[in-house]
GROMACS .gro file of C-alpha atoms in nm:
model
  246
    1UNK     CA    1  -4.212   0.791   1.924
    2UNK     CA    2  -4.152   0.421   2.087
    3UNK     CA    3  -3.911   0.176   1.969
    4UNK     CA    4  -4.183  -0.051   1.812
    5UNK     CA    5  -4.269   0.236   1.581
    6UNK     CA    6  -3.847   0.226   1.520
    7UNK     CA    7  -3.883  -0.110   1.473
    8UNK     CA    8  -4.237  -0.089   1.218
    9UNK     CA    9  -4.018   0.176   0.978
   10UNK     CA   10  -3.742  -0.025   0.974
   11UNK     CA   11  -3.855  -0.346   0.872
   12UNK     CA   12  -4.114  -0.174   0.622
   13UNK     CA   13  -3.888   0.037   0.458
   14UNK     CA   14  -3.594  -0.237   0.444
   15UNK     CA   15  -3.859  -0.465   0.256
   16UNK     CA   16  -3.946  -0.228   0.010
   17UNK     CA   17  -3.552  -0.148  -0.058
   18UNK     CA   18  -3.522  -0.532  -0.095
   19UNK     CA   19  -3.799  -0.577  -0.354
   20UNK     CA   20  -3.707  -0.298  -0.543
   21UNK     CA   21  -3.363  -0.445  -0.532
   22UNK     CA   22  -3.467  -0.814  -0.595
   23UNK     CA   23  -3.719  -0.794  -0.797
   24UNK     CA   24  -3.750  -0.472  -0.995
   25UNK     CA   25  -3.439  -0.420  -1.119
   26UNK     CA   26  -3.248  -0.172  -0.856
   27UNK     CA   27  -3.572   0.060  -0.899
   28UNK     CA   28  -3.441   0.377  -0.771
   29UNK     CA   29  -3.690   0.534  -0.604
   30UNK     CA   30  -3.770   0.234  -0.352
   31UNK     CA   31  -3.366   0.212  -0.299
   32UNK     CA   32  -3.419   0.578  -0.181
   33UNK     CA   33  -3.690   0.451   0.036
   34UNK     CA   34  -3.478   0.211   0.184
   35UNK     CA   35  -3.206   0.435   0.260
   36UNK     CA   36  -3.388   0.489   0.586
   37UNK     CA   37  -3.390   0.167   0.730
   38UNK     CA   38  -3.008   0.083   0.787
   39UNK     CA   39  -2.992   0.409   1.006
   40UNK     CA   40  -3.262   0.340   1.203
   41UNK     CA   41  -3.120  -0.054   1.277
   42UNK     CA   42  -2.742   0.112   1.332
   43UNK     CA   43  -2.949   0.337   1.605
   44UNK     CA   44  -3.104   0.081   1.759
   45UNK     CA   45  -2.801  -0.133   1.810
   46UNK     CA   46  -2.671   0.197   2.000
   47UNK     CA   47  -2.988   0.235   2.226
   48UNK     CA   48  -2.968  -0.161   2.275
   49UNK     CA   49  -2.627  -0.136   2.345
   50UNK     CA   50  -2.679   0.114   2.630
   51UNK     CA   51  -2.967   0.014   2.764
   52UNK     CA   52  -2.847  -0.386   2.807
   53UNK     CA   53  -2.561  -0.251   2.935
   54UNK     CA   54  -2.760  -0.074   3.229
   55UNK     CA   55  -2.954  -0.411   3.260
   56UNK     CA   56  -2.689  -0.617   3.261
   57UNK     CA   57  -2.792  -0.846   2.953
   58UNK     CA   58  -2.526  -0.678   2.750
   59UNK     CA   59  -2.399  -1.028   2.691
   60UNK     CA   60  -2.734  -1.178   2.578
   61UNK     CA   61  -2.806  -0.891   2.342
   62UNK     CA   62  -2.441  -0.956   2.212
   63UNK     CA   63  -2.534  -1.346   2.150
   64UNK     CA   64  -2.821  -1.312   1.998
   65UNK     CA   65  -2.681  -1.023   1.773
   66UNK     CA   66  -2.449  -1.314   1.629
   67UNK     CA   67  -2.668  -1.623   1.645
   68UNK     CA   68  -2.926  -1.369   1.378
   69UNK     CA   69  -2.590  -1.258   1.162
   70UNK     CA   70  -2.499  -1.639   1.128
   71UNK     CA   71  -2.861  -1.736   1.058
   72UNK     CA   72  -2.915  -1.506   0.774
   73UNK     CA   73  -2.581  -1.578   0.587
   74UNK     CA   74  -2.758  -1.844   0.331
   75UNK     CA   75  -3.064  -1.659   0.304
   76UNK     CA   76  -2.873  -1.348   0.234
   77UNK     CA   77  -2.654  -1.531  -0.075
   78UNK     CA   78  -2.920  -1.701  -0.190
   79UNK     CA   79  -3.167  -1.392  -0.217
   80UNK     CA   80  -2.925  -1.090  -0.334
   81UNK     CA   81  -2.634  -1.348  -0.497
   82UNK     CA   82  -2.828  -1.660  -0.610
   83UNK     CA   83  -2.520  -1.854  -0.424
   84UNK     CA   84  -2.328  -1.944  -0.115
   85UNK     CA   85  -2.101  -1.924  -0.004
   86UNK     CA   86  -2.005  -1.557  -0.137
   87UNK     CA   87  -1.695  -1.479   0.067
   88UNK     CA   88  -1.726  -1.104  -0.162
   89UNK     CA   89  -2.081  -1.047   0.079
   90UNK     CA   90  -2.167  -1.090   0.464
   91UNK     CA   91  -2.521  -0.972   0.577
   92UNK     CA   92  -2.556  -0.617   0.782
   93UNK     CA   93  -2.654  -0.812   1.068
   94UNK     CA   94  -2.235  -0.927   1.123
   95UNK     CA   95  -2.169  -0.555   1.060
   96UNK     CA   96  -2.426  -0.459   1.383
   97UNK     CA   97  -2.256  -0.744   1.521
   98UNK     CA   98  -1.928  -0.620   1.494
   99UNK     CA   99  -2.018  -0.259   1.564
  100UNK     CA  100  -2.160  -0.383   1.864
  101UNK     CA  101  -1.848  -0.570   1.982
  102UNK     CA  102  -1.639  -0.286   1.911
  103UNK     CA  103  -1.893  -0.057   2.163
  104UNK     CA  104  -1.827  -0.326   2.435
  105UNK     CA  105  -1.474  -0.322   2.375
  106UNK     CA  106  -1.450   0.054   2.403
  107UNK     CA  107  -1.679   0.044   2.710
  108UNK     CA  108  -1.400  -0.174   2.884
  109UNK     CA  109  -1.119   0.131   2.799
  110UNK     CA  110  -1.123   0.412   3.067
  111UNK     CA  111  -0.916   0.674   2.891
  112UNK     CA  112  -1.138   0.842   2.587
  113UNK     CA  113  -0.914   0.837   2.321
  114UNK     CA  114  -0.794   0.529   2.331
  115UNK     CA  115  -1.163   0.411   2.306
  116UNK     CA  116  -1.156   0.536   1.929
  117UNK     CA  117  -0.838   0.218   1.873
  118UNK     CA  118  -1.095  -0.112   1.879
  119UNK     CA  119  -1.395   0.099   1.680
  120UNK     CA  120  -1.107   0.143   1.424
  121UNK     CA  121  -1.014  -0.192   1.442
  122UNK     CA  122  -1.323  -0.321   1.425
  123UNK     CA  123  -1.415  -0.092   1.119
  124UNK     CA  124  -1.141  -0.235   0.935
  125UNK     CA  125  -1.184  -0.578   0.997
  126UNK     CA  126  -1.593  -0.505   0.926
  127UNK     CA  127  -1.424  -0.384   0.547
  128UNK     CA  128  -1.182  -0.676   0.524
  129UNK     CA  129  -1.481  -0.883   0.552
  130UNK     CA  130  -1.660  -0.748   0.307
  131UNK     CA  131  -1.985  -0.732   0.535
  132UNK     CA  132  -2.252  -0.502   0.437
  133UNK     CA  133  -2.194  -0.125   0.489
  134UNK     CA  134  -1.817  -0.179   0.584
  135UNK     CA  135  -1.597   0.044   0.774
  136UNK     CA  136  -1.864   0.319   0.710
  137UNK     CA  137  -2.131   0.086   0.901
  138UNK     CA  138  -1.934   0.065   1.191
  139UNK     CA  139  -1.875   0.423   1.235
  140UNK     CA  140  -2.243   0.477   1.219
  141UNK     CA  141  -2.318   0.281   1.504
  142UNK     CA  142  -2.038   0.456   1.689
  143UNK     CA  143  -2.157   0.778   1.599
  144UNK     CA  144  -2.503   0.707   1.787
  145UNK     CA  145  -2.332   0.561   2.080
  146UNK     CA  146  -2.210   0.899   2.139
  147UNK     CA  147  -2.499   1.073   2.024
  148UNK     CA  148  -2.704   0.851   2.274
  149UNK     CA  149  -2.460   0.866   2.559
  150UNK     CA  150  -2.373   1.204   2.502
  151UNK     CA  151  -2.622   1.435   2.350
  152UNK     CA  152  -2.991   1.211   2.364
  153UNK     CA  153  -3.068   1.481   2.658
  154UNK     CA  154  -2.947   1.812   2.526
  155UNK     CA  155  -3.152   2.078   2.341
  156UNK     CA  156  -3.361   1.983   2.039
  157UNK     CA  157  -3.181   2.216   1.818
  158UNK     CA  158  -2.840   2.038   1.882
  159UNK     CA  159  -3.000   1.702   1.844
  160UNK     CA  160  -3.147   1.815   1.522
  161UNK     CA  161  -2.811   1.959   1.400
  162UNK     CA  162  -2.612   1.612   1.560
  163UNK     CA  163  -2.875   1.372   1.363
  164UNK     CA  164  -2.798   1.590   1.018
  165UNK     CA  165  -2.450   1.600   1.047
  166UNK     CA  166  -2.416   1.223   1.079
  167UNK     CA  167  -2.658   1.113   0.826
  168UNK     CA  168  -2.523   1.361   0.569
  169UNK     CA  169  -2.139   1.248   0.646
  170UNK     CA  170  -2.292   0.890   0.618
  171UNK     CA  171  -2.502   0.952   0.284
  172UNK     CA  172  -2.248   1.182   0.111
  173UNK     CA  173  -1.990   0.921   0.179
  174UNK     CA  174  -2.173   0.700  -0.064
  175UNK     CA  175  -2.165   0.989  -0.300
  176UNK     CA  176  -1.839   1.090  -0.294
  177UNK     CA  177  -1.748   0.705  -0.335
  178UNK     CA  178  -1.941   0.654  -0.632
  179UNK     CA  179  -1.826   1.009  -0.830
  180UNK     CA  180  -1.482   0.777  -0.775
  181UNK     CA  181  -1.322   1.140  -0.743
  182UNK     CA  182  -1.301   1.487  -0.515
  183UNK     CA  183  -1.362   1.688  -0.749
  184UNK     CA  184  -1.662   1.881  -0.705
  185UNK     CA  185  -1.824   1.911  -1.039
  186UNK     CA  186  -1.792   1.475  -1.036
  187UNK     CA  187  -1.963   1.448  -0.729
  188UNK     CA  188  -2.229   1.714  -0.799
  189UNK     CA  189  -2.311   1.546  -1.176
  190UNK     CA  190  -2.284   1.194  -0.975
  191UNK     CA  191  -2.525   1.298  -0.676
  192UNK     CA  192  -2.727   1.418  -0.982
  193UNK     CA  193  -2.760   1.109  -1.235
  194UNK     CA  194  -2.780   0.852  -0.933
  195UNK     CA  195  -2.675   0.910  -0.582
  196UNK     CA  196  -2.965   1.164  -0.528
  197UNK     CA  197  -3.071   0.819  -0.364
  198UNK     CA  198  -2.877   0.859  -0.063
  199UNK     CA  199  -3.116   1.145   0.018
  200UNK     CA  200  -3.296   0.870   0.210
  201UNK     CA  201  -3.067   0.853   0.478
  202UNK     CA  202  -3.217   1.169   0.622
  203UNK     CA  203  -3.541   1.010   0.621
  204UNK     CA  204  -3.410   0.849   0.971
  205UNK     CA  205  -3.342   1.155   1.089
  206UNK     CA  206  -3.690   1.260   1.214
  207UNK     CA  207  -3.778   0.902   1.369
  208UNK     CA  208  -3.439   0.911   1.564
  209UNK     CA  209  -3.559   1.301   1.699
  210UNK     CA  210  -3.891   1.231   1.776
  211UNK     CA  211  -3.776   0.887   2.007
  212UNK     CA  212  -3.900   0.917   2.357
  213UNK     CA  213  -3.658   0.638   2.497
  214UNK     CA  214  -3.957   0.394   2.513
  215UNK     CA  215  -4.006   0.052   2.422
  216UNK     CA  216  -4.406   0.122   2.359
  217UNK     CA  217  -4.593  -0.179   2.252
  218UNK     CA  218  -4.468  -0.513   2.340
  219UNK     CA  219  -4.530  -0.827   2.252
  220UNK     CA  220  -4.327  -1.160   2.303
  221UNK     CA  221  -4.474  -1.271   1.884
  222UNK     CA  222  -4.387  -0.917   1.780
  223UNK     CA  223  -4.015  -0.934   1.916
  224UNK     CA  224  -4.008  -1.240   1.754
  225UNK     CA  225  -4.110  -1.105   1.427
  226UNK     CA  226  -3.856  -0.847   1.427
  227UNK     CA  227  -3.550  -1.046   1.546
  228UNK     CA  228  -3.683  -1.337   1.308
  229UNK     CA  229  -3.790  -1.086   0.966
  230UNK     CA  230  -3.427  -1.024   0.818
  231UNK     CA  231  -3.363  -1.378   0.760
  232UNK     CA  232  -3.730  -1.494   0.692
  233UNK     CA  233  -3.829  -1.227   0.462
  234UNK     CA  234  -3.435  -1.341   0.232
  235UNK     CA  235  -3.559  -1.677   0.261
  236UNK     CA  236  -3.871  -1.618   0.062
  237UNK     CA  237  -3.677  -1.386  -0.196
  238UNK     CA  238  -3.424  -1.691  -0.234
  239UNK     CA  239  -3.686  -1.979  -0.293
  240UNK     CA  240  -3.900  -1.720  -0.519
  241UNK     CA  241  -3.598  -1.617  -0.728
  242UNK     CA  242  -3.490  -2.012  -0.756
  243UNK     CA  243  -3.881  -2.118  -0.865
  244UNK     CA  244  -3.881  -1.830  -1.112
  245UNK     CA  245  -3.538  -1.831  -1.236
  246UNK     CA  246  -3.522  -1.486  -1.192
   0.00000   0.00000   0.00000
């Protein structure tokens, strides 16, 4: 499975979370849907990370990563918050952003450990900021970084096992969050009235596997599309919500 098709399931499934969110009153079941695409984009900001590294256009990728969060900050308020500024909400794309930074940071630090100090600082600041996803969004990204760098080769059965563990530390995060509370009966009742949502997360799970490291079809209008969609795709929520009233 190439990159484009990453790409396709991402987009597709990020619209239909959008509309659902937008348009049909948080409709559940598309929400779930969705799930899948902010896993797949925090992936591909780890596989973009490494491989513009071994290209050397690491600094490119990092410019453009910020020229698309800045670009979609009105769209964004205007499509989920009917406003802007809204200093409570930042677009995903400045959490990639920052995720990203805090990989290229951490690239710079030889000794392991230490690398863990600017993905923590970056995490926080990512929360302070009120971006999209937060701390939790950050980690994500890390997490593939070293699923990419360390484990993209090994045995299917680990990768399998690697690709559950994070997506059900991500999704029960969300859970756990929401049942405000430890306890497991609160979590349990909460997973069951709402947060069965965050089921969708491991819907990225077998698109991640099955990725052979290829960029498959290319196309200069189709990378256009797909670096260009996120902000396009708000812009036409905002004006249709401000024609409608809705």
């Amino acid at each position: 499975m190439s990159m484009f098709i990453l790409k396709l399931v991402a987009m597709v499934t990020m619209l239909v979370d959008h509309v659902g969110f937008v348009f049909l009153g948080n409709k559940e079941w598309m929400r779930c849907i969705g799930r899948i695409a902010f896993p797949l984009y925090a992936f591909m900001i780890a596989e973009g990370f490494a491989k513009t590294t071994e290209s050397g256009r690491l600094g490119n990728y990092w410019q453009r990563t910020l020229f698309l969060a800045l670009a979609s900050e009105v769209s964004y308020d205007y499509a989920f918050y009917a406003g802007f500024p809204d200093p409570l909400h930042q677009n995903v794309i400045f959490t990639l952003w920052l995720a990203l930074s805090a990989l290229i940071i951490a690239s710079r630090i030889p000794f392991l450990p230490c690398k863990a100090l600017p993905i923590a600082l970056v995490a926080w600041l990512a929360e302070y900021l009120h971006t999209s996803y937060g701390w939790v969004g950050v980690l994500l990204v890390a997490a593939y970084a070293a699923y990419v760098k360390w484990l993209k080769e090994a045995p299917g059965w680990l990768r399998l096992v690697a690709l559950l563990a994070i997506g059900l530390l991500f999704g029960g995060h969300y859970v756990v969050k929401n049942a405000g509370s430890y306890d497991l009966a609160r979590i349990i009742y909460a997973f069951k009235v709402h947060n069965w949502l965050q089921l969708g997360v491991l819907g990225a799970v077998p698109f991640i596997y099955l990725y052979n490291g290829k960029k498959g079809f290319s196309h200069p209008a189709m990378d256009w599309s797909y670096r260009v969609f996120y902000p396009v795709h708000l812009g036409i929520f905002a004006i249709v919500r401000s024609v409608f009233s809705l």
